[in-house]
mmCIF file of C-alpha atoms in Angstrom:
data_model
loop_
_atom_site.group_PDB
_atom_site.id
_atom_site.type_symbol
_atom_site.label_atom_id
_atom_site.label_comp_id
_atom_site.label_asym_id
_atom_site.label_seq_id
_atom_site.Cartn_x
_atom_site.Cartn_y
_atom_site.Cartn_z
ATOM 1 C CA UNK Q 57 189.661 -79.547 240.717
ATOM 2 C CA UNK Q 58 187.832 -80.266 243.973
ATOM 3 C CA UNK Q 59 184.092 -80.765 244.840
ATOM 4 C CA UNK Q 60 182.574 -79.429 247.990
ATOM 5 C CA UNK Q 61 179.415 -80.970 249.611
ATOM 6 C CA UNK Q 62 178.324 -79.214 252.750
ATOM 7 C CA UNK Q 63 181.536 -78.621 254.606
ATOM 8 C CA UNK Q 64 183.340 -81.673 253.123
ATOM 9 C CA UNK Q 65 185.776 -81.567 250.191
ATOM 10 C CA UNK Q 66 186.291 -84.296 247.609
ATOM 11 C CA UNK Q 67 189.762 -83.634 246.267
ATOM 12 C CA UNK Q 68 191.171 -86.601 244.481
ATOM 13 C CA UNK Q 69 194.143 -84.423 243.219
ATOM 14 C CA UNK Q 70 195.138 -83.693 246.755
ATOM 15 C CA UNK Q 71 195.127 -87.397 247.622
ATOM 16 C CA UNK Q 72 197.232 -88.118 244.595
ATOM 17 C CA UNK Q 73 199.592 -85.179 245.541
ATOM 18 C CA UNK Q 74 199.999 -86.444 249.034
ATOM 19 C CA UNK Q 75 200.801 -89.974 247.803
ATOM 20 C CA UNK Q 76 203.575 -88.562 245.449
ATOM 21 C CA UNK Q 77 204.949 -86.214 248.079
ATOM 22 C CA UNK Q 78 205.301 -89.170 250.420
ATOM 23 C CA UNK Q 79 207.396 -90.912 247.777
ATOM 24 C CA UNK Q 80 209.468 -87.873 247.127
ATOM 25 C CA UNK Q 81 209.875 -87.398 250.967
ATOM 26 C CA UNK Q 82 211.420 -90.848 251.201
ATOM 27 C CA UNK Q 83 214.136 -89.611 248.921
ATOM 28 C CA UNK Q 84 214.498 -86.267 250.656
ATOM 29 C CA UNK Q 85 214.961 -88.034 254.129
ATOM 30 C CA UNK Q 86 217.345 -90.483 252.644
ATOM 31 C CA UNK Q 87 219.378 -87.734 251.015
ATOM 32 C CA UNK Q 88 219.274 -85.632 254.322
ATOM 33 C CA UNK Q 89 220.541 -88.632 256.320
ATOM 34 C CA UNK Q 90 223.413 -89.208 253.840
ATOM 35 C CA UNK Q 91 224.265 -85.574 254.023
ATOM 36 C CA UNK Q 92 224.447 -85.709 257.793
ATOM 37 C CA UNK Q 93 226.861 -88.685 257.620
ATOM 38 C CA UNK Q 94 229.025 -87.301 254.709
ATOM 39 C CA UNK Q 95 232.278 -85.469 255.160
ATOM 40 C CA UNK Q 96 231.740 -83.667 251.831
ATOM 41 C CA UNK Q 97 228.142 -83.802 250.778
ATOM 42 C CA UNK Q 98 228.635 -81.157 248.006
ATOM 43 C CA UNK Q 99 231.505 -83.281 246.300
ATOM 44 C CA UNK Q 100 229.394 -86.395 246.410
ATOM 45 C CA UNK Q 101 226.431 -84.547 244.763
ATOM 46 C CA UNK Q 102 224.090 -85.053 247.749
ATOM 47 C CA UNK Q 103 223.092 -81.451 248.050
ATOM 48 C CA UNK Q 104 222.209 -81.265 244.380
ATOM 49 C CA UNK Q 105 220.360 -84.490 244.697
ATOM 50 C CA UNK Q 106 218.319 -83.233 247.539
ATOM 51 C CA UNK Q 107 217.575 -80.046 245.693
ATOM 52 C CA UNK Q 108 216.392 -82.034 242.669
ATOM 53 C CA UNK Q 109 213.720 -83.975 244.681
ATOM 54 C CA UNK Q 110 212.590 -80.857 246.432
ATOM 55 C CA UNK Q 111 212.326 -78.988 243.035
ATOM 56 C CA UNK Q 112 210.179 -81.872 241.664
ATOM 57 C CA UNK Q 113 208.078 -81.569 244.767
ATOM 58 C CA UNK Q 114 207.418 -77.884 244.316
ATOM 59 C CA UNK Q 115 206.534 -78.512 240.587
ATOM 60 C CA UNK Q 116 203.888 -81.197 241.423
ATOM 61 C CA UNK Q 117 202.456 -78.950 243.972
ATOM 62 C CA UNK Q 118 202.194 -76.127 241.448
ATOM 63 C CA UNK Q 119 200.216 -78.501 239.165
ATOM 64 C CA UNK Q 120 197.903 -79.123 242.060
ATOM 65 C CA UNK Q 121 197.409 -75.383 242.415
ATOM 66 C CA UNK Q 122 196.474 -75.090 238.771
ATOM 67 C CA UNK Q 123 194.261 -78.105 238.942
ATOM 68 C CA UNK Q 124 192.408 -76.610 242.071
ATOM 69 C CA UNK Q 125 191.733 -73.446 240.121
ATOM 70 C CA UNK Q 126 189.998 -75.341 237.158
ATOM 71 C CA UNK Q 127 186.535 -74.202 236.683
ATOM 72 C CA UNK Q 128 186.583 -71.876 239.720
ATOM 73 C CA UNK Q 129 186.679 -68.613 237.772
ATOM 74 C CA UNK Q 130 189.475 -67.413 240.186
ATOM 75 C CA UNK Q 131 192.477 -66.121 238.318
ATOM 76 C CA UNK Q 132 195.914 -67.343 239.307
ATOM 77 C CA UNK Q 133 197.009 -63.740 240.263
ATOM 78 C CA UNK Q 134 194.107 -63.520 242.785
ATOM 79 C CA UNK Q 135 194.346 -67.048 243.936
ATOM 80 C CA UNK Q 136 198.063 -66.743 244.620
ATOM 81 C CA UNK Q 137 197.550 -63.783 246.748
ATOM 82 C CA UNK Q 138 195.054 -65.468 249.199
ATOM 83 C CA UNK Q 139 195.294 -67.968 251.979
ATOM 84 C CA UNK Q 140 198.035 -68.343 254.588
ATOM 85 C CA UNK Q 141 200.724 -65.705 254.462
ATOM 86 C CA UNK Q 142 204.437 -66.533 254.645
ATOM 87 C CA UNK Q 143 205.302 -62.831 255.377
ATOM 88 C CA UNK Q 144 203.761 -59.529 255.171
ATOM 89 C CA UNK Q 145 204.610 -59.369 251.471
ATOM 90 C CA UNK Q 146 204.224 -62.973 250.272
ATOM 91 C CA UNK Q 147 201.592 -65.561 250.721
ATOM 92 C CA UNK Q 148 202.605 -69.133 251.293
ATOM 93 C CA UNK Q 149 201.207 -70.174 247.854
ATOM 94 C CA UNK Q 150 202.994 -67.368 246.098
ATOM 95 C CA UNK Q 151 206.375 -68.561 247.504
ATOM 96 C CA UNK Q 152 205.501 -72.239 246.562
ATOM 97 C CA UNK Q 153 204.667 -71.054 243.030
ATOM 98 C CA UNK Q 154 207.886 -69.119 242.776
ATOM 99 C CA UNK Q 155 209.968 -72.170 243.951
ATOM 100 C CA UNK Q 156 208.323 -74.238 241.241
ATOM 101 C CA UNK Q 157 209.040 -71.771 238.665
ATOM 102 C CA UNK Q 158 212.584 -71.291 239.916
ATOM 103 C CA UNK Q 159 213.064 -75.116 239.517
ATOM 104 C CA UNK Q 160 211.554 -75.213 236.040
ATOM 105 C CA UNK Q 161 213.112 -72.102 234.588
ATOM 106 C CA UNK Q 162 216.251 -70.973 236.310
ATOM 107 C CA UNK Q 163 218.484 -72.650 233.796
ATOM 108 C CA UNK Q 164 216.907 -70.518 231.051
ATOM 109 C CA UNK Q 165 217.945 -67.303 232.806
ATOM 110 C CA UNK Q 166 221.684 -68.035 232.661
ATOM 111 C CA UNK Q 167 223.463 -65.750 230.273
ATOM 112 C CA UNK Q 168 220.283 -63.922 229.195
ATOM 113 C CA UNK Q 169 220.802 -60.182 228.514
ATOM 114 C CA UNK Q 170 217.204 -59.313 229.372
ATOM 115 C CA UNK Q 171 215.264 -61.036 232.053
ATOM 116 C CA UNK Q 172 211.410 -61.185 231.926
ATOM 117 C CA UNK Q 173 209.195 -59.619 234.546
ATOM 118 C CA UNK Q 174 208.001 -63.102 235.695
ATOM 119 C CA UNK Q 175 211.680 -64.301 236.015
ATOM 120 C CA UNK Q 176 212.593 -61.194 238.078
ATOM 121 C CA UNK Q 177 209.528 -61.680 240.374
ATOM 122 C CA UNK Q 178 210.310 -65.373 240.849
ATOM 123 C CA UNK Q 179 213.928 -64.611 241.604
ATOM 124 C CA UNK Q 180 213.044 -61.867 244.074
ATOM 125 C CA UNK Q 181 210.619 -64.155 245.959
ATOM 126 C CA UNK Q 182 213.006 -67.084 246.110
ATOM 127 C CA UNK Q 183 216.068 -65.101 247.069
ATOM 128 C CA UNK Q 184 214.126 -63.149 249.748
ATOM 129 C CA UNK Q 185 212.613 -66.272 251.223
ATOM 130 C CA UNK Q 186 215.767 -68.509 250.996
ATOM 131 C CA UNK Q 187 218.193 -65.780 252.111
ATOM 132 C CA UNK Q 188 220.799 -67.576 250.094
ATOM 133 C CA UNK Q 189 221.537 -68.554 246.459
ATOM 134 C CA UNK Q 190 223.107 -71.825 247.816
ATOM 135 C CA UNK Q 191 220.508 -74.520 247.491
ATOM 136 C CA UNK Q 192 217.657 -72.121 247.297
ATOM 137 C CA UNK Q 193 214.803 -74.689 247.118
ATOM 138 C CA UNK Q 194 215.931 -76.511 250.222
ATOM 139 C CA UNK Q 195 216.183 -73.215 252.002
ATOM 140 C CA UNK Q 196 212.787 -72.078 250.827
ATOM 141 C CA UNK Q 197 211.211 -75.381 251.992
ATOM 142 C CA UNK Q 198 212.823 -74.955 255.420
ATOM 143 C CA UNK Q 199 211.787 -71.325 255.689
ATOM 144 C CA UNK Q 200 208.135 -72.227 254.724
ATOM 145 C CA UNK Q 201 208.084 -74.948 257.408
ATOM 146 C CA UNK Q 202 210.174 -72.992 260.075
ATOM 147 C CA UNK Q 203 212.240 -76.167 260.662
ATOM 148 C CA UNK Q 204 215.591 -77.612 259.859
ATOM 149 C CA UNK Q 205 213.973 -81.123 259.235
ATOM 150 C CA UNK Q 206 212.186 -80.716 255.974
ATOM 151 C CA UNK Q 207 209.571 -82.827 254.094
ATOM 152 C CA UNK Q 208 207.313 -81.878 251.352
ATOM 153 C CA UNK Q 209 204.237 -83.433 252.975
ATOM 154 C CA UNK Q 210 204.544 -80.868 255.720
ATOM 155 C CA UNK Q 211 203.346 -78.290 253.207
ATOM 156 C CA UNK Q 212 199.969 -80.103 252.805
ATOM 157 C CA UNK Q 213 198.166 -78.370 255.662
ATOM 158 C CA UNK Q 214 198.735 -74.939 254.131
ATOM 159 C CA UNK Q 215 197.584 -76.205 250.781
ATOM 160 C CA UNK Q 216 194.352 -77.303 252.395
ATOM 161 C CA UNK Q 217 193.971 -73.806 253.975
ATOM 162 C CA UNK Q 218 194.632 -72.156 250.566
ATOM 163 C CA UNK Q 219 191.951 -74.434 248.870
ATOM 164 C CA UNK Q 220 189.481 -73.380 251.521
ATOM 165 C CA UNK Q 221 190.359 -69.722 250.847
ATOM 166 C CA UNK Q 222 189.846 -70.373 247.121
ATOM 167 C CA UNK Q 223 186.455 -71.959 247.834
ATOM 168 C CA UNK Q 224 185.442 -68.914 249.887
ATOM 169 C CA UNK Q 225 186.241 -66.507 247.107
ATOM 170 C CA UNK Q 226 184.208 -68.733 244.618
ATOM 171 C CA UNK Q 227 181.211 -68.784 246.990
ATOM 172 C CA UNK Q 228 181.446 -65.027 247.553
ATOM 173 C CA UNK Q 229 181.376 -64.463 243.765
ATOM 174 C CA UNK Q 230 178.710 -66.926 243.018
#
């Protein structure tokens, strides 16, 4: 939840998120450096390790999204369709949300005869964004940032833009 006075935001959750993402980025950068020096990063588990830290990062960002919407009256469906766009079809936030859901739920989908609509939507967004099923979260992060050097903190400016878009919707509906 955030407060806004004039044009200024008081957003303690964003400060806490930034602090945690900095900690995770230390691990992401460490793993990335180890990968670049390794002759076989897959066998040494480095790529999975990087994917793990990035997945945790997407999940804590998702918690921030939910916290931000508290008491706004804006539904997740509407909120995840506003703000900066990743592509013509997807907003930046919808991709982040799908990446978090992928991280949290993809193991549940293995061997299921029937897949839920939410699972199918999540899979579609992640696969279309990542363009690969190999290390999809790392690829999603790289695509969102438009860079090969990836950090979770680099997502923060778009989160701020999204929060502003949510606030605009709240004020229009007041």
